[in-house]
PDB file of C-alpha atoms and ligand atoms in Angstrom:
ATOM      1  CA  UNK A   1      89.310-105.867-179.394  1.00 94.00           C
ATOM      2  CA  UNK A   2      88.967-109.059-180.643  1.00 98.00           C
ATOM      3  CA  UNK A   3      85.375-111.036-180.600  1.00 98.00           C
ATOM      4  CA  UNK A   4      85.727-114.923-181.301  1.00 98.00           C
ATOM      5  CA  UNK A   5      84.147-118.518-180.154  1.00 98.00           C
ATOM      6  CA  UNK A   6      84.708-119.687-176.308  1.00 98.00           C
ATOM      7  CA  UNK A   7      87.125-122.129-175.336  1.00 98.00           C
ATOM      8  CA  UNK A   8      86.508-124.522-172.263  1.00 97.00           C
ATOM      9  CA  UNK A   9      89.736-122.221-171.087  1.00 97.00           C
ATOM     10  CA  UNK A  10      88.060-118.844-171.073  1.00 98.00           C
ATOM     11  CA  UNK A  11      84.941-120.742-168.559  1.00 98.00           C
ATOM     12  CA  UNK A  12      86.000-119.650-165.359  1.00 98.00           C
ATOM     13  CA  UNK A  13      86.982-115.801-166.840  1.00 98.00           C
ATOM     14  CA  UNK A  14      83.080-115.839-168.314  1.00 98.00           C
ATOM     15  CA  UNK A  15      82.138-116.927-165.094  1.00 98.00           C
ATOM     16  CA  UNK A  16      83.788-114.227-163.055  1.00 98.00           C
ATOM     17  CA  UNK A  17      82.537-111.320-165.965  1.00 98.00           C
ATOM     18  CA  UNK A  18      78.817-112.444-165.578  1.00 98.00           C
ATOM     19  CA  UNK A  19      79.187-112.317-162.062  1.00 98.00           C
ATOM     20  CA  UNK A  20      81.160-108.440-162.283  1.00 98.00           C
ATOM     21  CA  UNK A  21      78.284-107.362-164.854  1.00 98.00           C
ATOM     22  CA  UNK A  22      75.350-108.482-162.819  1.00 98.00           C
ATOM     23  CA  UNK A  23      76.243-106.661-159.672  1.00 97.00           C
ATOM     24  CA  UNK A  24      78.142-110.009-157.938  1.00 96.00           C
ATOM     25  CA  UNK A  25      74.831-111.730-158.523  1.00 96.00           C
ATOM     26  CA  UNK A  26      75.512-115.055-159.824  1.00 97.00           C
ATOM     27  CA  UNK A  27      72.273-115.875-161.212  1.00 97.00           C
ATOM     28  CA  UNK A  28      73.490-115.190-164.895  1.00 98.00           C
ATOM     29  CA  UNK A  29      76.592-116.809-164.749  1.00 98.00           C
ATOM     30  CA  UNK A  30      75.284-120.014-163.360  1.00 98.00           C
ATOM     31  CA  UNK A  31      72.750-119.838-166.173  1.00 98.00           C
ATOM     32  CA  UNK A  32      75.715-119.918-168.938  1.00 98.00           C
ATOM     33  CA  UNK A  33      76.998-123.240-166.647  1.00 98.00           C
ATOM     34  CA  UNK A  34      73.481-124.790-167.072  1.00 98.00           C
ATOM     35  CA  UNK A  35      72.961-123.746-171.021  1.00 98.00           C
ATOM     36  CA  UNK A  36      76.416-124.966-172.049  1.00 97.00           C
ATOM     37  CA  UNK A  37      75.815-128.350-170.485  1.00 95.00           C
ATOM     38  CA  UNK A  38      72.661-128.973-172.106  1.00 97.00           C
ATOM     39  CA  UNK A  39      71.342-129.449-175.360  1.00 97.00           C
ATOM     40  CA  UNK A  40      70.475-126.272-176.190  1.00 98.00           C
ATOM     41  CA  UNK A  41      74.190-124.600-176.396  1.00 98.00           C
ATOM     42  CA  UNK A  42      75.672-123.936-179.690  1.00 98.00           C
ATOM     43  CA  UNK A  43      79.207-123.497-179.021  1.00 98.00           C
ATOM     44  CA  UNK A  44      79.682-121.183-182.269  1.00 98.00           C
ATOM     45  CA  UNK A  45      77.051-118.784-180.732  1.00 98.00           C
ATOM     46  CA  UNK A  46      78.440-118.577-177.482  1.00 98.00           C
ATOM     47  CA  UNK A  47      80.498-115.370-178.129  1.00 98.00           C
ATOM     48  CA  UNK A  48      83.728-113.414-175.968  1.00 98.00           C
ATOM     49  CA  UNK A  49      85.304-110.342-176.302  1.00 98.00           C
ATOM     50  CA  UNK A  50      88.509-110.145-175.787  1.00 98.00           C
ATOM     51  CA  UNK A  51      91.290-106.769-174.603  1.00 96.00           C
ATOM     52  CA  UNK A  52      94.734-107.628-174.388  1.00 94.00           C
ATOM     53  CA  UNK A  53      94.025-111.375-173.861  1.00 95.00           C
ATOM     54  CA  UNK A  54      91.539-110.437-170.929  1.00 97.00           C
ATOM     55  CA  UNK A  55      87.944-111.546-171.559  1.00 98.00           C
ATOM     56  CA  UNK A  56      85.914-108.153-171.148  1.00 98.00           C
ATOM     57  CA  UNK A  57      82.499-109.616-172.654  1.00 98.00           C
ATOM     58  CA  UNK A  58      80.487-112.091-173.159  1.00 98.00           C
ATOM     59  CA  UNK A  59      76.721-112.920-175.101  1.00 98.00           C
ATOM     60  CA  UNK A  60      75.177-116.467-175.497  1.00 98.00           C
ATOM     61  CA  UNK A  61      72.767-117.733-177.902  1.00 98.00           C
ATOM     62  CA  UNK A  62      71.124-120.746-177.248  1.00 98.00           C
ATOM     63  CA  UNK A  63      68.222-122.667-179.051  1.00 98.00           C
ATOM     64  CA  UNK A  64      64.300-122.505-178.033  1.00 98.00           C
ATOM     65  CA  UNK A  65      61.302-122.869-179.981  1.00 98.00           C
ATOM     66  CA  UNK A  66      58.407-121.390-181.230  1.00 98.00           C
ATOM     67  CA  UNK A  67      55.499-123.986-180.947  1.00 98.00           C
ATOM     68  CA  UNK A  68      51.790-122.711-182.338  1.00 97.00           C
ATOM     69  CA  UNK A  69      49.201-126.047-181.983  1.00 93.00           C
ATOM     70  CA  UNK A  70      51.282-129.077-183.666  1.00 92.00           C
ATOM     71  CA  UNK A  71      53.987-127.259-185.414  1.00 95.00           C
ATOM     72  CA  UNK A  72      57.380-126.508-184.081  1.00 97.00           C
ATOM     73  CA  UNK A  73      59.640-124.254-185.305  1.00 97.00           C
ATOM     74  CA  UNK A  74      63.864-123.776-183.666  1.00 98.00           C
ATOM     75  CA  UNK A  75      64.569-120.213-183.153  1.00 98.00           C
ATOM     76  CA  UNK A  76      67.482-118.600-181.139  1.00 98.00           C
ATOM     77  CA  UNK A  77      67.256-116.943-177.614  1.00 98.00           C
ATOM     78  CA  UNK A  78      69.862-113.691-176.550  1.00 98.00           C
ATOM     79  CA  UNK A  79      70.579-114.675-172.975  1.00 98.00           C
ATOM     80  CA  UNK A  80      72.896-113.985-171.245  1.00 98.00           C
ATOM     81  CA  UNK A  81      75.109-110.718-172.049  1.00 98.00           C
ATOM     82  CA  UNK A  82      77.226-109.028-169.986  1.00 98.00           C
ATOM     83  CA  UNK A  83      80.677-106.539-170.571  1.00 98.00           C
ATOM     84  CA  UNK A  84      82.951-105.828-167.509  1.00 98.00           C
ATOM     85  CA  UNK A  85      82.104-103.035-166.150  1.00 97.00           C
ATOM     86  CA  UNK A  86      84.840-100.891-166.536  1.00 97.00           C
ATOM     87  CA  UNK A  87      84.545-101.383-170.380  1.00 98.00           C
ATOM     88  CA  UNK A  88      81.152-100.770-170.543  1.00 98.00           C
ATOM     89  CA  UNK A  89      79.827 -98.042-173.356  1.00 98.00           C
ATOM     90  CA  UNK A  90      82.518 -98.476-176.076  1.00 97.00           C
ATOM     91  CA  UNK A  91      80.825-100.141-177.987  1.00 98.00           C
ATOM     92  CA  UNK A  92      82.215-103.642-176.737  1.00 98.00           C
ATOM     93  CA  UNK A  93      78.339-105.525-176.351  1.00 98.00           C
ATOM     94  CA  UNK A  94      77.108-103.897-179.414  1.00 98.00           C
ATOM     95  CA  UNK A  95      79.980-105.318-181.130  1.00 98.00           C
ATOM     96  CA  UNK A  96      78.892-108.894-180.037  1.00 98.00           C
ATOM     97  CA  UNK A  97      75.282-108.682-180.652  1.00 98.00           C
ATOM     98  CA  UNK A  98      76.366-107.843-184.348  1.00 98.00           C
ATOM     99  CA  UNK A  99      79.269-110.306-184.729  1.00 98.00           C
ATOM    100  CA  UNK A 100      76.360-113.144-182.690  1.00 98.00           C
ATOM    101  CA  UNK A 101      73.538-112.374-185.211  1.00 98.00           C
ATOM    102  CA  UNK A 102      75.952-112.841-188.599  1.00 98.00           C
ATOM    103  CA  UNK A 103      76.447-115.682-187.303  1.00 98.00           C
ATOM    104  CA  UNK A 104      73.048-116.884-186.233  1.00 98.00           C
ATOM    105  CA  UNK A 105      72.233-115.824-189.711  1.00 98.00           C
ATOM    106  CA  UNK A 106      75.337-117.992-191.348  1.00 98.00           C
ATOM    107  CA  UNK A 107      73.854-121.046-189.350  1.00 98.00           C
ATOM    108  CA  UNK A 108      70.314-120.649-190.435  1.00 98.00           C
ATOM    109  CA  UNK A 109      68.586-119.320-187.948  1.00 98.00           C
ATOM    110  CA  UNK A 110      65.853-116.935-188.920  1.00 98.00           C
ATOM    111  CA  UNK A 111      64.722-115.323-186.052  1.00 98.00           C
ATOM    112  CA  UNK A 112      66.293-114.241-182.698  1.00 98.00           C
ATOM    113  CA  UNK A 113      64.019-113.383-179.031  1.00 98.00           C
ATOM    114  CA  UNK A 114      65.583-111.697-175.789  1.00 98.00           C
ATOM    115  CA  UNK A 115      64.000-110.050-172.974  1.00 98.00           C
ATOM    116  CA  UNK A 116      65.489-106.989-172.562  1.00 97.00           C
ATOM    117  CA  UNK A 117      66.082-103.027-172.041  1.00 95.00           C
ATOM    118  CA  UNK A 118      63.682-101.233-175.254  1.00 96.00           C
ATOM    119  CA  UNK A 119      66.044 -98.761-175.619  1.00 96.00           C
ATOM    120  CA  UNK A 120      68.882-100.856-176.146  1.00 96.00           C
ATOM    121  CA  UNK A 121      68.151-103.209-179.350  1.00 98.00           C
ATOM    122  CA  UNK A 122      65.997-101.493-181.576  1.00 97.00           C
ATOM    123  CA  UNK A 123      69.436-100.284-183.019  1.00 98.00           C
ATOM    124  CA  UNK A 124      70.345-104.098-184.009  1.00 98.00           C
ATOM    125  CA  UNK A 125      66.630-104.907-185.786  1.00 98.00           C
ATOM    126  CA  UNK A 126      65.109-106.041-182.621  1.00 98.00           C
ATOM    127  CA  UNK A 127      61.058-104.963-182.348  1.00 97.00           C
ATOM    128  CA  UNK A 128      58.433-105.915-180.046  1.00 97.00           C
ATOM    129  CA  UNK A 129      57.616-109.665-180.493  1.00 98.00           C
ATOM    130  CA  UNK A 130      53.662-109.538-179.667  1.00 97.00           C
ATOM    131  CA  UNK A 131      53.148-107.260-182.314  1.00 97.00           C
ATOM    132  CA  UNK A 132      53.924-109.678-184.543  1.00 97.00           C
ATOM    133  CA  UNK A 133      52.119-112.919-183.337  1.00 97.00           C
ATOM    134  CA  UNK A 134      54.458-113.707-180.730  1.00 98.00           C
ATOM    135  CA  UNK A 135      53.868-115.098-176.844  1.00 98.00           C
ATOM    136  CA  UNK A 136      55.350-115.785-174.094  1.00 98.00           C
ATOM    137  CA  UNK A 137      53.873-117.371-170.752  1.00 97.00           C
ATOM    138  CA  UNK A 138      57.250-118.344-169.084  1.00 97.00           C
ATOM    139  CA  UNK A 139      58.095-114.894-168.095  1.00 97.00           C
ATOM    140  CA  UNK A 140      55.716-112.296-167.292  1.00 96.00           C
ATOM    141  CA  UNK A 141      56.881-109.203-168.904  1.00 96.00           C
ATOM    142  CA  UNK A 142      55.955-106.021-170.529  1.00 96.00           C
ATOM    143  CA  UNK A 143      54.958-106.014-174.212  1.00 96.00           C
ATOM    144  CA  UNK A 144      57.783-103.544-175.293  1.00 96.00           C
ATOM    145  CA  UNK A 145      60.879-105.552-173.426  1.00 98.00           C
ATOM    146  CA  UNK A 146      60.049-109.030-175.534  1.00 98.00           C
ATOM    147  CA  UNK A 147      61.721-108.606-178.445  1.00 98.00           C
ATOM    148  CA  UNK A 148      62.429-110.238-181.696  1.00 98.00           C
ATOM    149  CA  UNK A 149      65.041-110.051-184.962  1.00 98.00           C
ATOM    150  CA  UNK A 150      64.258-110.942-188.020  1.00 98.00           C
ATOM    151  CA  UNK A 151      67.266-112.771-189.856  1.00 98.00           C
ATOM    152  CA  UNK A 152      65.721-114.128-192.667  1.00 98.00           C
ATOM    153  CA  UNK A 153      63.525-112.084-194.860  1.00 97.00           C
ATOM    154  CA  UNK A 154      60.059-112.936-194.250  1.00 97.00           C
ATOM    155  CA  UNK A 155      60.134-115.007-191.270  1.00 97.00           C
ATOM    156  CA  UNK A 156      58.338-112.815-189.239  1.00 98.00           C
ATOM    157  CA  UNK A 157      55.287-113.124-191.503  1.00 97.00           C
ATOM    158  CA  UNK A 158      55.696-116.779-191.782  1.00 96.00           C
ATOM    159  CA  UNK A 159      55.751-117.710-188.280  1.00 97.00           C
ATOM    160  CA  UNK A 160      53.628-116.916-185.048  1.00 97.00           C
ATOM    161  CA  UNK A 161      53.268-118.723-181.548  1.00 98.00           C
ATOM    162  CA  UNK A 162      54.605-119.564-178.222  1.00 98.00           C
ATOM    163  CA  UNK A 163      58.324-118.756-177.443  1.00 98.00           C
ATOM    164  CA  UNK A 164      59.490-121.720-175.779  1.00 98.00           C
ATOM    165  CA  UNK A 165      63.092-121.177-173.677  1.00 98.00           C
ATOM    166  CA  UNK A 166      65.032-124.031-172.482  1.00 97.00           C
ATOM    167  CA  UNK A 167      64.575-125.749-169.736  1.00 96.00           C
ATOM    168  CA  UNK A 168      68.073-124.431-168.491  1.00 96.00           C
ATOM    169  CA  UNK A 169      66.346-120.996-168.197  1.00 97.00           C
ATOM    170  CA  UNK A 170      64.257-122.863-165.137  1.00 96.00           C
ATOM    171  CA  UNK A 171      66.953-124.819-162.702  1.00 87.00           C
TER     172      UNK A 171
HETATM  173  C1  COA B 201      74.037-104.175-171.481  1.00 95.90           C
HETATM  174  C2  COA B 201      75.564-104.238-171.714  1.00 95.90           C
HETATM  175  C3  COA B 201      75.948-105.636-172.155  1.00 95.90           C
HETATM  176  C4  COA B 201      75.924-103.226-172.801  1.00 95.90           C
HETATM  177  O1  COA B 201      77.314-103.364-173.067  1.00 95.90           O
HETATM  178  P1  COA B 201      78.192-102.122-173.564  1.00 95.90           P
HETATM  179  O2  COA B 201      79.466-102.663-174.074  1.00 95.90           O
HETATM  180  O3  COA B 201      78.238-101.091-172.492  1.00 95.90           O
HETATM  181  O4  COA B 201      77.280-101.618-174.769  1.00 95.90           O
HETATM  182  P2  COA B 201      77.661-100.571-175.877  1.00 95.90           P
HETATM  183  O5  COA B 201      78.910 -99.865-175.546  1.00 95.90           O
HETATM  184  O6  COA B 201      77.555-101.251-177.162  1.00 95.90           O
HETATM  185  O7  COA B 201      76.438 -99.605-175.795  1.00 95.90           O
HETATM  186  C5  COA B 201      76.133 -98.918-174.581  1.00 95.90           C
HETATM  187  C6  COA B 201      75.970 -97.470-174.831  1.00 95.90           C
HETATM  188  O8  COA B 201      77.234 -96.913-175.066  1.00 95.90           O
HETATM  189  C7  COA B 201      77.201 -96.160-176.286  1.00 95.90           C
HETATM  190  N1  COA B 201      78.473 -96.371-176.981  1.00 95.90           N
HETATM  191  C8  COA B 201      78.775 -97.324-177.858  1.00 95.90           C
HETATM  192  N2  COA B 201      80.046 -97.184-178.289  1.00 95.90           N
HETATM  193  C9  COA B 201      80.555 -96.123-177.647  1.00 95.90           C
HETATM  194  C10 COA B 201      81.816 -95.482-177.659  1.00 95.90           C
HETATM  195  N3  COA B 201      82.822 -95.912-178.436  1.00 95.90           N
HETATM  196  N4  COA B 201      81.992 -94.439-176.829  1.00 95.90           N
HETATM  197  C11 COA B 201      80.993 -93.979-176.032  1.00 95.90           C
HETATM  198  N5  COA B 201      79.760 -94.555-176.010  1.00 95.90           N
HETATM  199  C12 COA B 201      79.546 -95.600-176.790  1.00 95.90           C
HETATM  200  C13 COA B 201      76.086 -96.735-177.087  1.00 95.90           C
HETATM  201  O9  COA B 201      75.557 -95.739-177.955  1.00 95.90           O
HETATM  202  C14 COA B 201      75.129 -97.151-176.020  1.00 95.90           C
HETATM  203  O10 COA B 201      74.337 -96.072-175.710  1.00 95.90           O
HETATM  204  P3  COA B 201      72.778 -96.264-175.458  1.00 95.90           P
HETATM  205  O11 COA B 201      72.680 -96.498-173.994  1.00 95.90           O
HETATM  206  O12 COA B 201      72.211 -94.971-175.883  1.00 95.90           O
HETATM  207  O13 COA B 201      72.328 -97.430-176.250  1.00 95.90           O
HETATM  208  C15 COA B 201      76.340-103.844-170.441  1.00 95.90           C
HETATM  209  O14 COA B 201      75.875-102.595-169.989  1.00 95.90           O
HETATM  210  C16 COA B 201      76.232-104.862-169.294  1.00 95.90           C
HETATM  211  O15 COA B 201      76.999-105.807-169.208  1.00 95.90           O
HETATM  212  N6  COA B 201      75.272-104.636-168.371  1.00 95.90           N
HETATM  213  C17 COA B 201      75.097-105.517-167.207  1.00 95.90           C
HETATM  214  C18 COA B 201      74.509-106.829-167.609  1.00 95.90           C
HETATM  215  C19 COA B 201      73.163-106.656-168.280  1.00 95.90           C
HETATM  216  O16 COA B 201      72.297-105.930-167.796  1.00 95.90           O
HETATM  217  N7  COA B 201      72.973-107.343-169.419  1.00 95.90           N
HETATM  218  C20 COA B 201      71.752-107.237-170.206  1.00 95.90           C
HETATM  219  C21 COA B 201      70.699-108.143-169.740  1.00 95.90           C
HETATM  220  S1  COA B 201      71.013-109.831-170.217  1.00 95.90           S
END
């Protein structure tokens, strides 16, 4: 298994796998449309998995904020992810999350929010984000599913606020 950058060829194959992981519910896979044509996308972070040249996964990383009163700091959002199915549980998505955040790290990025399952990224460094200053209005969720990384050493203890997500996140 090989995990490297999209190309504008492997679009219609992320498509269909976003579609396949999300129970034929194209909600996800539209959002990937909306994020890579805006100015959030960062096409390094936008990450496949490929089998025997057939894309079999899939995780995006795209840039939000956190904004507390005047100051504004650029963070990174997990969103979506998604492994075909019949792959699923060998390891393919946890091998993306890993190979996303090195290179969320390599770019500078210090800290990285997702909503998502608790049981599922405490293994990669993620931890509750409210316990550590963090908010979010845009989505109403559970404390223990809003999660944050911490990239950069001290980060965490540096910065507090809102989390901002794209406006992509709302078409
Ligand atoms: C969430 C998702 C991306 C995980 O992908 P995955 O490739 O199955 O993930 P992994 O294989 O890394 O991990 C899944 C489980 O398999 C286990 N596993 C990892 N490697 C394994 C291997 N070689 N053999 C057997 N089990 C393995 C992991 O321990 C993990 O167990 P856990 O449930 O206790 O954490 C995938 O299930 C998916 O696409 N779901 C639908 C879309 C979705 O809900 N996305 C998340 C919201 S954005």
């Amino acid at each position: 298994m090989q995990i490297r950058t999209e190309t504008i060829n492997d679009y219609k194959h992320v498509f269909n796998l976003n579609y396949l992981a999300f129970e034929k519910r194209d909600d996800e896979a539209k959002l990937v449309e909306h994020i890579r044509f805006s100015n959030c996308f960062i096409r390094e972070l936008s990450l496949v998995a490929e089998e025997q040249g057939k894309i079999v996964g899939h995780v995006l990383f795209s840039k939000a904020k956190i904004i507390r009163e005047n100051e504004e700091t650029d963070v990174l959002v997990l969103a979506p992810i998604a492994v075909n199915p019949t792959f699923q549980k060998r390891g393919i998505g946890s091998n993306l999350i890993r190979a996303g955040l090195r290179r969320a790290k390599d770019l500078g990025y210090g800290l990285v929010f997702l909503i998502g399952h608790p049981n599922y990224y405490p293994k990669f460094g993620f931890q509750s984000a409210r316990n550590h200053g963090m908010e979010l209005t845009q989505f109403e969720v559970p404390d223990d599913v809003f999660m944050v990384c911490e990239l950069k050493d001290g980060e965490l203890a540096r910065i507090s606020g809102e989390l901002h997500y794209p406006a992509s996140f709302f078409i």
